[in-house]
Coordinates of C-alpha atoms and ligand atoms in Angstrom, one line a residue:
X156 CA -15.6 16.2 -3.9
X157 CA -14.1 17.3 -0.7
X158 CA -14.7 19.4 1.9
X159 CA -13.4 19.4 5.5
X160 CA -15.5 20.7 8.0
X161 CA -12.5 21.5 10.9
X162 CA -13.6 21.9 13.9
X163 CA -11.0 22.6 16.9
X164 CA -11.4 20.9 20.0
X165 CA -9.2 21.5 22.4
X166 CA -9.3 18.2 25.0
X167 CA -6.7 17.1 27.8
X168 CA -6.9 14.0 26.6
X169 CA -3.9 11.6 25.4
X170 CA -0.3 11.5 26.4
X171 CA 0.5 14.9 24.3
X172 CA 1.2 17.2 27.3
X173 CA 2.7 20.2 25.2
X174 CA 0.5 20.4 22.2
X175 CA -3.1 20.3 21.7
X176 CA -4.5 17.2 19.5
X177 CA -6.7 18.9 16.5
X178 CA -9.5 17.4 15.4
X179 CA -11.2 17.5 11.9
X180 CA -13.6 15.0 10.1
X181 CA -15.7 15.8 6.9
X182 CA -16.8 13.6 4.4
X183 CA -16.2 12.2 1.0
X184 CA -17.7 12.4 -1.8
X185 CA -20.3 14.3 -0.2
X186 CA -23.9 14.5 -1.3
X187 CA -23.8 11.4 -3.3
X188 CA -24.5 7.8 -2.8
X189 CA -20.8 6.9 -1.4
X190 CA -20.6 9.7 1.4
X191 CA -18.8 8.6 4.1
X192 CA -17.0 10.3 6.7
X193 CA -13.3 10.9 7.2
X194 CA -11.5 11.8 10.7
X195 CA -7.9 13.6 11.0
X196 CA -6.0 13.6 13.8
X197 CA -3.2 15.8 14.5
X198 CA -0.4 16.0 16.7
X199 CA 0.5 19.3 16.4
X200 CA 3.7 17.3 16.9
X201 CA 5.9 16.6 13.9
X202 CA 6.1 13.0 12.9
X203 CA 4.7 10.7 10.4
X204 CA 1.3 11.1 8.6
X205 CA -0.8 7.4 8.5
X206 CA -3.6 6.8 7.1
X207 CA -5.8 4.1 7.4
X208 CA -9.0 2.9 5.6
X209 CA -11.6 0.0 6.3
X210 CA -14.1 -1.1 4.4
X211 CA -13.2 -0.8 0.7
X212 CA -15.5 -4.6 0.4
X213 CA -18.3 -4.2 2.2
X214 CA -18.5 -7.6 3.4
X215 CA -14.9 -7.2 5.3
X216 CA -16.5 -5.8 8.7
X217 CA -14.0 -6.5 10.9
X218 CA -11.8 -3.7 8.9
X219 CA -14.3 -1.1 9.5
X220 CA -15.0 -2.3 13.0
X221 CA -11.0 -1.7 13.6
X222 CA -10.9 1.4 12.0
X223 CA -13.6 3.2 13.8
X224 CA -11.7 2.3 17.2
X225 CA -8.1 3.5 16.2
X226 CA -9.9 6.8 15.4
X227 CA -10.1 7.1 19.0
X228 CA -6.2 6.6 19.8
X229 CA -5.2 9.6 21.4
X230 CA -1.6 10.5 19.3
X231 CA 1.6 11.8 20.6
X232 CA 3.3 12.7 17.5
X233 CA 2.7 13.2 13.5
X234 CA -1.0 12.6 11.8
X235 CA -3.7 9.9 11.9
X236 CA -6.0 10.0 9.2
X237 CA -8.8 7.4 8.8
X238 CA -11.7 6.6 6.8
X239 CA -13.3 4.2 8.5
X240 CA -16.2 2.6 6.1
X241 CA -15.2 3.5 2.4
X242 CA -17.5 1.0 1.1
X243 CA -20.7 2.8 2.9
X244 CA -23.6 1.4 0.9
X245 CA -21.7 -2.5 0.4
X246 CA -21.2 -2.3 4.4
X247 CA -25.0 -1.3 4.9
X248 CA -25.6 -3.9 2.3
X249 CA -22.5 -6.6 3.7
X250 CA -21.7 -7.1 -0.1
X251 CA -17.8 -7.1 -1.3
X252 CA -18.5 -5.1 -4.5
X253 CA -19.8 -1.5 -5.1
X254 CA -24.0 -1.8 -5.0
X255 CA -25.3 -1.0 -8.2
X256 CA -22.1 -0.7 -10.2
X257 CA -21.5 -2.6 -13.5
X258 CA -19.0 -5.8 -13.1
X259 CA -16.2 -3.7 -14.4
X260 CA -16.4 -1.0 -11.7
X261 CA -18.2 -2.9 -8.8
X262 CA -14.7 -4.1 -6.9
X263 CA -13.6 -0.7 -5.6
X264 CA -10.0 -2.4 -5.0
X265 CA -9.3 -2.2 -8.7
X266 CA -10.7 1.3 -9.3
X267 CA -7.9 3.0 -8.7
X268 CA -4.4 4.0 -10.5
X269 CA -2.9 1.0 -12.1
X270 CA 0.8 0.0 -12.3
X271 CA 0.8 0.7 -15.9
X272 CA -2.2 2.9 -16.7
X273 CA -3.9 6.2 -16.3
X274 CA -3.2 8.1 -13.1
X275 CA -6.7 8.5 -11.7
X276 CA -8.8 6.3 -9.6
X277 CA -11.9 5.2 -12.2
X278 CA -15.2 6.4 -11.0
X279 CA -16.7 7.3 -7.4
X280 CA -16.0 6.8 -4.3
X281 CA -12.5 6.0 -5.5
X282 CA -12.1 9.0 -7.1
X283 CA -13.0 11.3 -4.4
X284 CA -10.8 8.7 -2.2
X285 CA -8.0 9.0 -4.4
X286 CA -8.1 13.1 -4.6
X287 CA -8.2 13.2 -0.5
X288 CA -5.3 10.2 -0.2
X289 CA -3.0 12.5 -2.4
X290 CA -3.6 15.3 -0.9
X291 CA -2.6 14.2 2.6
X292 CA 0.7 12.7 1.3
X293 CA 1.0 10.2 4.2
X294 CA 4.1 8.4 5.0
X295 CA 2.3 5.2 5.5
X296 CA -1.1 3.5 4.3
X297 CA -2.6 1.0 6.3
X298 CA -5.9 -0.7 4.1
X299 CA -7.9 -3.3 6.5
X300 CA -9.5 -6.6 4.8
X301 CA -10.9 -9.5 5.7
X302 CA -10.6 -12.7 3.7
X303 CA -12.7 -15.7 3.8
X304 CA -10.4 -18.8 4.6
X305 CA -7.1 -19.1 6.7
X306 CA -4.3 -18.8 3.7
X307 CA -2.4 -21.5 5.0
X308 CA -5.0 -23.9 5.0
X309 CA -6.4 -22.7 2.0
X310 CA -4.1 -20.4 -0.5
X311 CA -7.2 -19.6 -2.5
X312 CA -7.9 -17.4 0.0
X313 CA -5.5 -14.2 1.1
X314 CA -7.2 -14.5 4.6
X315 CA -4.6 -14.1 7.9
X316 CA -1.9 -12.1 6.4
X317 CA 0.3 -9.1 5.5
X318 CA 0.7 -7.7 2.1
X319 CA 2.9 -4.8 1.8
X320 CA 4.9 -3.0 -0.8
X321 CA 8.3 -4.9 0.6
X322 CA 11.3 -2.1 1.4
X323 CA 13.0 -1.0 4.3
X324 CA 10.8 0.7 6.4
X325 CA 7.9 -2.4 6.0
X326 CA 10.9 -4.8 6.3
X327 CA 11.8 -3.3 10.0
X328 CA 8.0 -3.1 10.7
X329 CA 5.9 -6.3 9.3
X330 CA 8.0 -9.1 10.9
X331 CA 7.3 -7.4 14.3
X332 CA 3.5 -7.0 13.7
X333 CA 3.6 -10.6 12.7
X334 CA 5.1 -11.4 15.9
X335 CA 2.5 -9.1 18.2
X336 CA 0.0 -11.0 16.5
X337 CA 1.3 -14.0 16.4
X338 CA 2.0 -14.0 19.8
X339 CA -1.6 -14.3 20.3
X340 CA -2.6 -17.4 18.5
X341 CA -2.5 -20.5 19.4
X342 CA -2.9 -22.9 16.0
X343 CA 0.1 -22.9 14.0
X344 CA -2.0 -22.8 10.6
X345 CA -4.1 -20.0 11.7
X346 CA -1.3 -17.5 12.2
X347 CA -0.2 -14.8 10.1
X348 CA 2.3 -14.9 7.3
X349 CA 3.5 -12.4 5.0
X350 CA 2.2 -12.0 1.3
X351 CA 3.2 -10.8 -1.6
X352 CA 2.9 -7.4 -3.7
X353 CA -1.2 -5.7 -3.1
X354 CA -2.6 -6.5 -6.3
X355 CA -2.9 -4.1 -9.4
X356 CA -5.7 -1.7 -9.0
X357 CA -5.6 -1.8 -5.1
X358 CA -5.2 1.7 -2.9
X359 CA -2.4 0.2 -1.1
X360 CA -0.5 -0.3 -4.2
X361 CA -1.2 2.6 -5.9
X362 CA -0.1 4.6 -2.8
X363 CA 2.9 3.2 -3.0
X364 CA 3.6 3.2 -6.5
X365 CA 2.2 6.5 -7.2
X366 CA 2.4 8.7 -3.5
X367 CA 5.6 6.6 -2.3
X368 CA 3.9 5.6 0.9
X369 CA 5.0 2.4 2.4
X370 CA 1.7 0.8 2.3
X371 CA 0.0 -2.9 3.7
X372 CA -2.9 -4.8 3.4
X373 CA -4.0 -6.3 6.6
X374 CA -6.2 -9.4 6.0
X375 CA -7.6 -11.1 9.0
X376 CA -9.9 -14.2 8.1
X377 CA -14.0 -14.5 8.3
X378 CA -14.0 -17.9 9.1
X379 CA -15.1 -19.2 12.4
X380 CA -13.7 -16.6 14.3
X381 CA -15.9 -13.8 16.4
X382 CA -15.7 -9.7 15.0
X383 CA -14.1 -9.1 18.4
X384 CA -11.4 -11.1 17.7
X385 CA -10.6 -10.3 14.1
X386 CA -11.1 -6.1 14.8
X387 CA -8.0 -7.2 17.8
X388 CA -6.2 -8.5 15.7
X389 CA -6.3 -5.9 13.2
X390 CA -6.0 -3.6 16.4
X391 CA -2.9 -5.3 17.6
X392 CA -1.3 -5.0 13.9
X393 CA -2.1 -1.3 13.4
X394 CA -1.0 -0.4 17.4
X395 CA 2.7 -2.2 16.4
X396 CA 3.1 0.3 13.7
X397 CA 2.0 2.8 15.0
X398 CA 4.2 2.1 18.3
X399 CA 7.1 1.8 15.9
X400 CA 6.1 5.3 14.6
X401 CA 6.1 6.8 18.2
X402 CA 3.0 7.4 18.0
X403 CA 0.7 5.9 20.4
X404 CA 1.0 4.9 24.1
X405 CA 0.7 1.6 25.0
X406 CA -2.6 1.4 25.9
X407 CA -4.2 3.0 22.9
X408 CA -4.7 -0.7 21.6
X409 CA -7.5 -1.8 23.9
X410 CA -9.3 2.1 23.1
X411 CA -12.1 1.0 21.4
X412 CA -14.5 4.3 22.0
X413 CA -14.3 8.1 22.3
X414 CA -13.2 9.0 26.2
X415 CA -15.7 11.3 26.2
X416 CA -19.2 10.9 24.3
X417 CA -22.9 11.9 25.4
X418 CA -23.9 8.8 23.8
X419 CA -24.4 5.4 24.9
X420 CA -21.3 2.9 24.8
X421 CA -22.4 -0.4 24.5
X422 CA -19.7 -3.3 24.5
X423 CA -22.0 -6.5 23.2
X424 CA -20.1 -9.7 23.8
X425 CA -19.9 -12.2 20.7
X426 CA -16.9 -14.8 21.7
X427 CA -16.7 -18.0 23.4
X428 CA -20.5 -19.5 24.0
X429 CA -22.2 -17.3 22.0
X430 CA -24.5 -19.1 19.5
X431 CA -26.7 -18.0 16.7
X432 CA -27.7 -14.7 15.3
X433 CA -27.5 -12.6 18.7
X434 CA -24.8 -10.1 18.3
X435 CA -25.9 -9.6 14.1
X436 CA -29.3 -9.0 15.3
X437 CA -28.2 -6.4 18.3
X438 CA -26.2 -4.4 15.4
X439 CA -29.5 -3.9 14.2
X440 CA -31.7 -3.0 17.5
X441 CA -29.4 -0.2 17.4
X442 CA -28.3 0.6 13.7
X443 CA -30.8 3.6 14.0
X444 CA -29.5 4.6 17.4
X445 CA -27.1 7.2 18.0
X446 CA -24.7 5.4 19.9
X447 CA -21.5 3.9 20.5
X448 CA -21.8 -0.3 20.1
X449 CA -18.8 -2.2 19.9
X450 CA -18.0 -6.4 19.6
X451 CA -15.8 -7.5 22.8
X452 CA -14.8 -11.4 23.5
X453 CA -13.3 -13.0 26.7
X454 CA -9.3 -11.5 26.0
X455 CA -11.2 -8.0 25.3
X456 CA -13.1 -8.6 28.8
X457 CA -9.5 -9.3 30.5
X458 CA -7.9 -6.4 29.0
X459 CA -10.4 -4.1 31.0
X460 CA -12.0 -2.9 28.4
X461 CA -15.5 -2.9 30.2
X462 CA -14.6 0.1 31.7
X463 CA -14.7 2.4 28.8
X464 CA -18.8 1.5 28.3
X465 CA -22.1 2.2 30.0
X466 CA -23.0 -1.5 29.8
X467 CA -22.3 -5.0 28.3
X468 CA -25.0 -7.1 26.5
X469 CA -24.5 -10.5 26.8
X470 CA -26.3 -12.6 24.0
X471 CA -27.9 -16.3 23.7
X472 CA -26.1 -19.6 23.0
X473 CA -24.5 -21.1 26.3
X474 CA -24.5 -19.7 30.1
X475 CA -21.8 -22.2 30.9
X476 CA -19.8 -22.0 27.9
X477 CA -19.8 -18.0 28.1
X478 CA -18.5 -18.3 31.9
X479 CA -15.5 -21.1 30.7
X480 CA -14.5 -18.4 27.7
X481 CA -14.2 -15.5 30.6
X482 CA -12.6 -17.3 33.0
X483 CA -12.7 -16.8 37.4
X484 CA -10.9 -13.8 36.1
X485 CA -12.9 -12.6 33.4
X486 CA -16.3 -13.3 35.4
X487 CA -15.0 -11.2 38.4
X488 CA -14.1 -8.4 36.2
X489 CA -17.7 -8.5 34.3
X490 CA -19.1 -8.1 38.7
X491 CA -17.1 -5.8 39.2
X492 CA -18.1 -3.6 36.4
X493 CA -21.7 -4.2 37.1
X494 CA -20.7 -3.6 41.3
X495 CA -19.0 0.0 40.4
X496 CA -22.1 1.0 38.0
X497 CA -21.7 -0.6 34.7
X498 CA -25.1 -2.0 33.6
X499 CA -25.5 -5.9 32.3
X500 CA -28.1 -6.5 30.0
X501 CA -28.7 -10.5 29.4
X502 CA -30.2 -12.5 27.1
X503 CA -31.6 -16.2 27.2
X504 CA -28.2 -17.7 27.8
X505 CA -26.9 -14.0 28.9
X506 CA -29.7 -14.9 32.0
X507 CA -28.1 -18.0 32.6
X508 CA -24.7 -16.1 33.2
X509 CA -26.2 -13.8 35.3
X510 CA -28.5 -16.0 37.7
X511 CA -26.9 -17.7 40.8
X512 CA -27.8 -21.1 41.3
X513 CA -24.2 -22.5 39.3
X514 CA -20.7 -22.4 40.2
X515 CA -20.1 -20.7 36.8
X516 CA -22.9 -18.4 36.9
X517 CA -22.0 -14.8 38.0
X518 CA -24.1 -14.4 40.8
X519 CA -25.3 -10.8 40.1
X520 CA -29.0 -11.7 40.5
X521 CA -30.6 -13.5 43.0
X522 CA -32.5 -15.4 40.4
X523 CA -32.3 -19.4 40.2
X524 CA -32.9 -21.0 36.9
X525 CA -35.1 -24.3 36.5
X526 CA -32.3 -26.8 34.9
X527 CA -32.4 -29.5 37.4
X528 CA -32.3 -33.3 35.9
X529 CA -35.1 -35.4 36.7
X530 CA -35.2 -39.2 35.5
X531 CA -37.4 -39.5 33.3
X532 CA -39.7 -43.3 32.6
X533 CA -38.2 -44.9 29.7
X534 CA -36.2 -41.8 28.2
X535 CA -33.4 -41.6 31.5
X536 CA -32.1 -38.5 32.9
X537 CA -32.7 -35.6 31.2
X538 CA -31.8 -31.7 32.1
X539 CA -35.0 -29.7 32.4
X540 CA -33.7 -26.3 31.0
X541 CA -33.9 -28.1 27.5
X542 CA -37.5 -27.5 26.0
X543 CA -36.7 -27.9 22.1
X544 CA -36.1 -26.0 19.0
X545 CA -36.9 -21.8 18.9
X546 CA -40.9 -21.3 19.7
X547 CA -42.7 -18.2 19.6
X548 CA -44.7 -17.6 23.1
X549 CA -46.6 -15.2 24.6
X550 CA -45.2 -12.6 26.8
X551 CA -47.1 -9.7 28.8
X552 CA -45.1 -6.7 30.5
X553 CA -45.9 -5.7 34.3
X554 CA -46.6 -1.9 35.1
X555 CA -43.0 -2.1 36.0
X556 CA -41.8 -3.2 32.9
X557 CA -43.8 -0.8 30.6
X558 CA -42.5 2.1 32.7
X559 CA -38.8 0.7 32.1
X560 CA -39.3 -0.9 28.5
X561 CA -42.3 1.2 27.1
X562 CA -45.9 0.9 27.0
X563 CA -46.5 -2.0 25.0
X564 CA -50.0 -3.3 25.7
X565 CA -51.7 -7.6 26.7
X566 CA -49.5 -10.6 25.7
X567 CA -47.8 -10.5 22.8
X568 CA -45.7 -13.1 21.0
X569 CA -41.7 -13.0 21.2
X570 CA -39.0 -15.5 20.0
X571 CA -38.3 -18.3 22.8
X572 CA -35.2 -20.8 22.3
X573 CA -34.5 -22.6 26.2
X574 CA -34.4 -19.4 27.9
X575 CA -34.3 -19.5 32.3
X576 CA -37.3 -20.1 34.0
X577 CA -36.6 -17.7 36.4
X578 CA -37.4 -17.4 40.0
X579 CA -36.4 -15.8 43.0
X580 CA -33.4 -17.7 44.9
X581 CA -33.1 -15.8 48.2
X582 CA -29.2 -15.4 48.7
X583 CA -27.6 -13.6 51.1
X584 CA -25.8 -10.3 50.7
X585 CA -28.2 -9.7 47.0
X586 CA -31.0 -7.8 46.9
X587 CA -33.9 -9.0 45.3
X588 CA -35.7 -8.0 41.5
X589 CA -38.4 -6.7 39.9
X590 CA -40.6 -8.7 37.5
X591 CA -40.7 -6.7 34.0
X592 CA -42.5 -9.3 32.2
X593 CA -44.4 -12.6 32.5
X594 CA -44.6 -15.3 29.9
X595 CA -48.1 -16.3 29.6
X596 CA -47.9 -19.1 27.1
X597 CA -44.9 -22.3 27.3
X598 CA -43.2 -24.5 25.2
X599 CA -42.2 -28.0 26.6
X600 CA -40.7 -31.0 26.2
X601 CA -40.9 -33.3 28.9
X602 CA -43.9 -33.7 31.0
X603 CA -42.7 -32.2 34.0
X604 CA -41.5 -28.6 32.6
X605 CA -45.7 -28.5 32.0
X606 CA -47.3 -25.6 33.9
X607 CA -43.3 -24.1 35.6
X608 CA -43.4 -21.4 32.5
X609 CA -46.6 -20.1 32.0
X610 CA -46.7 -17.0 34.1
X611 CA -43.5 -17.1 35.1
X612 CA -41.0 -14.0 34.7
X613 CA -39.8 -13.2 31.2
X614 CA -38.1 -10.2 32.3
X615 CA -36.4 -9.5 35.7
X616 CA -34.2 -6.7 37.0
X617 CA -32.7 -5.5 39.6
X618 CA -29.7 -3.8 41.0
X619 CA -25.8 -5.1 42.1
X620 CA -23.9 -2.6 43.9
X621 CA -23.9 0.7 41.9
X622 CA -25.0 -1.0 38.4
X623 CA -28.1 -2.3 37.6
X624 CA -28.9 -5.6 35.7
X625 CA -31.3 -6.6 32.9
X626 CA -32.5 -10.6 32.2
X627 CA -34.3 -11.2 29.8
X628 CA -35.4 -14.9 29.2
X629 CA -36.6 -15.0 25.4
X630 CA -35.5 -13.2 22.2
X631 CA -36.5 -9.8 21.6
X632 CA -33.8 -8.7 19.6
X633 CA -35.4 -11.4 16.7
X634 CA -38.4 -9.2 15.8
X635 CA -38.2 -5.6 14.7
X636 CA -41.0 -4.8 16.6
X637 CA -39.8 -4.8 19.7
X638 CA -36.2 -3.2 19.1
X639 CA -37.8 -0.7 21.1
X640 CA -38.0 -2.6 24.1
X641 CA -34.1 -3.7 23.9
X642 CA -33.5 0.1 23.4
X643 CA -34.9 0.8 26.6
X644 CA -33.3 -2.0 28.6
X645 CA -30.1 -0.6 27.4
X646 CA -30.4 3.1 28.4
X647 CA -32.4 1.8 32.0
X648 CA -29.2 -0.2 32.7
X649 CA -26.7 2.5 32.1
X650 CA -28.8 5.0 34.4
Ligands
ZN46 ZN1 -11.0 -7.1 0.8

């Protein structure tokens, strides 16, 4: 079941000067459980025809993740066809196999044509996946996996490499992907090798054997390693090929979003210092939302990628340890942003980063944070912005902070895990805040923390040159209930 629903834009956009880009997308499968969406792009120019898929395991996010970027690589010559999230409902679900599906059909990566067997794809979505992959003819298939463990420390595992379907073409191509990628890893066992033949069942194969495409599997590896990095990498892989192809610029391998979009672009940052749940439990604050919300790390950050969003969320774990991943570098390009009208949403350790009482800190609020060490009788010095394991506490919004966050009546109880104590630190040249919330319960350790967090702010914000700034001391983004609130922080930053 296919049906393309063209529609014709005609944008200035890209490095095609003579011909217009054209646009379709429609979706597969349509009307069942396994709808998903596909997107053409076309040059208008000839050239090669690519298609790429992420998703197929629904587990493998960082393929998906990759695959909805590229989509927005402006092309100069040939066709870029992509389905982005094959593997809808295993995604949603962050299962490998095909929900529902009986044990002979659930791994969608053996549904279709085998090497000596029927030639149709068993069952949907492969089937209607299969109809649509023939039907374009591409030169090339790209399919984007994850795997769990680093194959050279563990050859159980597929994870960190290249399978392709061998020949000429992929024999002039793979060695230099390999060495883009490479290039950008520093442990010798954690770099990509080169695998062999996709295995029987798999769309790659089957493309090859059965369309003649010259056709890889791109595995990057779950383990230990941030989304951000793992979609770059698959990124960096695709944007070789594709540069091999002639057909994208440069550039087009840090575009991770539409150039032009009426909805919110929201880069969250998940790298270096990060800790925890935080970026998981932002994907779902805004799973409902219609907007654009991407994974960025420290390299991404460098590689002014900021400037294609409307803000940057950065999440709990360490203050410090998120400023040593950035970098001088990468912290003056987060200021900037925020100085030319980006907004900065932070949380619990993302306050931290944003206060400026350290050396690390950034310095775009005039907020100090209560973390001085005090020597304590018979326990010795201790740092006083440790008050123990995750608390709930009670938290009340100001008549400030229910206009900006929403009108959510008295205390109520939020998630609190050694956020700031917050207060006003009177440097020069920064303006001052606004209180959006005051915590009107504590949690504490050590006996003098008692009585400096009740009634302080929970929520502060303020301005920084053109671009406004959000901190938020405790964890919102743990309870459902007040995904609201986080909404709301995020469009009154991007304002
Ligand atoms: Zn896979």
């Amino acid at each position: 079941m296919i049906r393309a629903i063209p529609f014709l834009l005609f944008l200035g956009i890209g490095l095609n000067s003579l011909g217009a880009e054209k646009f379709s997308t429609g979706l597969l499968a349509e009307g069942t459980k396994w709808e998903t969406p596909f997107y053409q792009r076309d040059s208008g120019i000839e050239g090669p025809i690519v298609f790429i898929t992420g998703g197929i395991h629904g587990n493998e996010p960082a393929g998906a993740r990759a695959a909805e970027q590229i989509r927005h690589w402006p092309i100069k010559k040939g066709q870029l066809i992509i389905v982005p999230k094959v593997n809808l409902p295993g995604l949603r679900a962050d299962t490998r196999h095909l929900p529902g599906k009986p044990k002979k059909l659930r791994d969608l990566n053996r549904n279709f044509p085998k090497t000596n067997g029927a030639p149709n794809a068993k069952d949907l979505p492969a089937s209607a996946l299969w109809k649509y992959l023939k039907n374009t003819k591409p030169d090339w298939f790209i399919d984007l996996h994850e795997g769990y463990d680093f194959h050279q420390l563990n050859s159980d595992s597929v994870g960190t490499s290249i399978i392709d379907t061998k020949g000429n073409l992929a024999n002039e191509v793979v060695p230099k992907m390999l060495k883009a990628v490479n290039a950008t890893i520093t442990d010798p066992q954690k770099k990509f090798v080169r695998l062999r033949y996709p295995v029987d069942g798999s769309i790659a194969r089957a493309a090859h054997e059965r369309i003649g495409a010259n056709s890889m599997i791109l595995e990057t590896t779950k383990k230990n390693q941030p989304i951000s990095t793992r979609t770059r990498q698959h990124r960096l892989m695709v944007h070789v090929l594709l540069s091999h192809l002639g057909m994208v610029g440069k550039n087009s391998v840090h575009v991770l979003v539409p150039k032009k979009s009426k909805e919110l672009k929201i880069a969250v940052y998940d790298a270096g210092g990060v800790g925890g749940t935080g970026p998981n439990s932002l994907d779902k604050v805004f799973a409902e939302t219609k907007i654009h919300l991407r994974r960025v790390g420290a390299v991404d950050i460098r590689a002014s990628t900021l400037s294609q969003f409307d803000l940057v969320i950065f999440p709990g774990g360490s203050g410090s340890k998120q400023a040593a991943a950035l970098g001088l570098n990468g912290r003056q390009i987060v200021k900037k942003f925020i100085e030319g009208g980006g907004g900065y949403v932070g949380i619990c350790a993302g306050a931290y980063l944003a206060a400026s009482n350290y050396e690390w800190s950034l310095g775009i609020s005039n907020h100090k944070t209560f973390c001085k060490i005090i020597n304590l009788p018979e326990i010795g010095p201790k740092s006083m912005w440790y008050r123990g394991p995750s608390a709930p506490v009670k938290m009340e919004l100001t008549e400030e902070g229910k206009a900006i966050l929403g009108n959510l009546k008295g205390p109520f109880e939020v998630r609190y895990h050694n956020g700031p104590i917050m207060s006003f630190m009177g440097k020069d040249g920064l303006g001052s805040f606004q209180r959006l919330a005051t915590f009107r319960s504590e949690v504490s350790k050590y006996n003098p923390q008692q009585g400096t967090m009740v009634n302080s702010p929970a929520i502060i914000a303020g301005e920084f040159g053109e671009g406004r700034f959000l901190c938020i001391s405790p964890h919102p983004e743990s309870d459902s209930k007040l995904y609201k609130l986080l909404q709301n922080a995020a469009r009154w930053v991007a304002d």
